[in-house]
Amino acid sequence: MLAALIIVFREVFEAGLIVGIVMAVTRAVPLRGLWISGGVLGGVLGACVVALFAGVISDMFAGSGQELFNAAILGLAVVMLTWHNVWMARHGRELAAEMRAAGEAVAAGKSSLFALAVVVGVAVLREGAEVVLFLYGILASESSGAGVFLGGLIGLFLGALTCALTYFGLLRIPGRYLFAATSLMIAFLAAGMASQAVAFLAQADVLTALGNIVWDTSWLLSDSSIVGRALHTLVGYSDRPSGMQLVVYMATLAATFILMKLFAPAPKAAHAV
Amino acid sequence: MRVSVIMRRWIGALLVISGLAFGGAALAQYATVELAVKDKKFEPAELRAPANARVVIRITNRDAAAMEFESKALKVEKVIAANGEGIVRVGPLKPGRYEFFDDFNLTNSGVLVVE
C-alpha cells in the first residue's frame, strides 16, 4: 500500500504544484474556480482516454507516439503559459486599475483564464494518465488490490494537499509584488516544460542535436527526490540536462521576456499639469 | 512596424535552428535488443549493446499491469501498457553500465551494458 501511495503521490505532486500556482495567479479573478475545475476535470477525462488508448498512441509514429504526444501537450502548455504572461503584460495594469475601481474583472480576466485552464488540464492529463494506468493495472492483476488502491487514493489526496499548500503559501506574497512574482514563476514553469518537451523529442529521435549531457548534478540534488521534483516542476531543474534542453530553456525565458516587453503598453505621456 | 521586423528575425532564426537540429539524424548503425517484463521482473536483467550505435530496446510487457520503463542515465521514460509492447530508442552511447528500472515497481531494475 505504501508503494502505491508513494508512486501516485509523486505523479500528482507535480500537477498539484502547477494547479496551486494557477490558483494563486488568478486569485482575484471571479469565476476562476469554475475555469480551473473545468481544467482539472478535462485533464482527468483526458487522462482516462489517454490511458485507454495508451497502446494505440504508443504504436503511432513508429513506436514514438507516446513521446510525441507528451511533447505536443507540453508544447501547448508552454504556449498557453507564455500567452498568459504576454496578455498580463498588456492588460495587467488596466486589470489592476479596473479591479480597484469596480471590484470586478469581467471580460479582461476571462481570456487569460482559458489559457490557464488549458495549462491545468495539460498538467493533470500528463500525470493523470500514468496514475490511471498504474491504478488500473494494480486492480487488474493484484489479489491484494484493495489495499494498494487505497494507497493510491491517499496519494491522490496528498497531491491535492500539495496544491492547497502551494496556493496558500503563494497568497502570502504581498499584493504589490504579486504581478512580478507570478510572471516570473510562470516564465520558469514554461521554460521547464519546454525543456521536458525537448527530452521527449530527443527520445522520439526527432530532435537529437546537442544531445550530450552537459552536467551531472545528481550527487548534489537528484531530480527524483522530493525537493528535486519540486524544482523540476517550478524552474525546470534537471540533474542531467542535455545541451538542447539548456538552449531551449534559455530561449523560452528569453522569448517570454522579449514578448512581454514588446506587447507591454507604451508608457503613458507625462502628466498634464 | 517594429514588431514585424523583430518577429521576422526571430522566425528566421528559429527556422535555421530547427533545420540544423532536425537534420541531425545520425548515420550510426542500429542495434536491437529485446527485453521482456514478466512477474514484475526484467528478462533478461542485463542487456548488452555495442557502443557508439543507436540502440532500439523492444520491450514486451507480459504482465497484466502497466509498467513504466525509465532510466535516468539513458534519459528515457515510457509507459508500456499491460500485455503491450513498446520501443525505446537510445544512443549513441559511450561504453558503460546504464541502469533502468520500472517506475511502477521500484524493486525491479536492470542494466544495459554497453561495450
CSV table of N, CA and C in Angstrom, one decimal, chain A residues 27 100 172-182:
chain,number,residue,atom,x,y,z
A,27,ARG,N,-6.1,34.6,-8.3
A,27,ARG,CA,-6.9,34.6,-7.1
A,27,ARG,C,-8.0,35.7,-7.0
A,100,ARG,N,-9.5,47.6,-8.8
A,100,ARG,CA,-9.6,48.5,-7.7
A,100,ARG,C,-10.8,49.4,-7.8
A,172,ARG,N,0.7,34.5,0.4
A,172,ARG,CA,1.3,35.3,1.4
A,172,ARG,C,2.2,36.4,0.7
A,173,ILE,N,2.4,36.3,-0.6
A,173,ILE,CA,3.1,37.3,-1.3
A,173,ILE,C,2.3,38.6,-1.3
A,174,PRO,N,3.0,39.7,-0.8
A,174,PRO,CA,2.2,41.0,-0.8
A,174,PRO,C,1.8,41.4,-2.2
A,175,GLY,N,0.6,42.0,-2.2
A,175,GLY,CA,0.0,42.4,-3.5
A,175,GLY,C,0.9,43.1,-4.5
A,176,ARG,N,1.7,44.0,-4.0
A,176,ARG,CA,2.5,44.8,-4.9
A,176,ARG,C,3.5,44.0,-5.6
A,177,TYR,N,4.0,42.8,-5.0
A,177,TYR,CA,5.0,42.0,-5.7
A,177,TYR,C,4.3,40.9,-6.5
A,178,LEU,N,3.0,40.8,-6.4
A,178,LEU,CA,2.3,39.6,-7.0
A,178,LEU,C,2.5,39.5,-8.5
A,179,PHE,N,2.3,40.6,-9.2
A,179,PHE,CA,2.4,40.5,-10.6
A,179,PHE,C,3.8,40.0,-11.1
A,180,ALA,N,4.8,40.7,-10.5
A,180,ALA,CA,6.2,40.3,-10.9
A,180,ALA,C,6.5,38.9,-10.5
A,181,ALA,N,6.1,38.5,-9.3
A,181,ALA,CA,6.4,37.2,-8.8
A,181,ALA,C,5.7,36.1,-9.6
A,182,THR,N,4.5,36.3,-9.9
A,182,THR,CA,3.8,35.3,-10.6
A,182,THR,C,4.2,35.2,-12.1
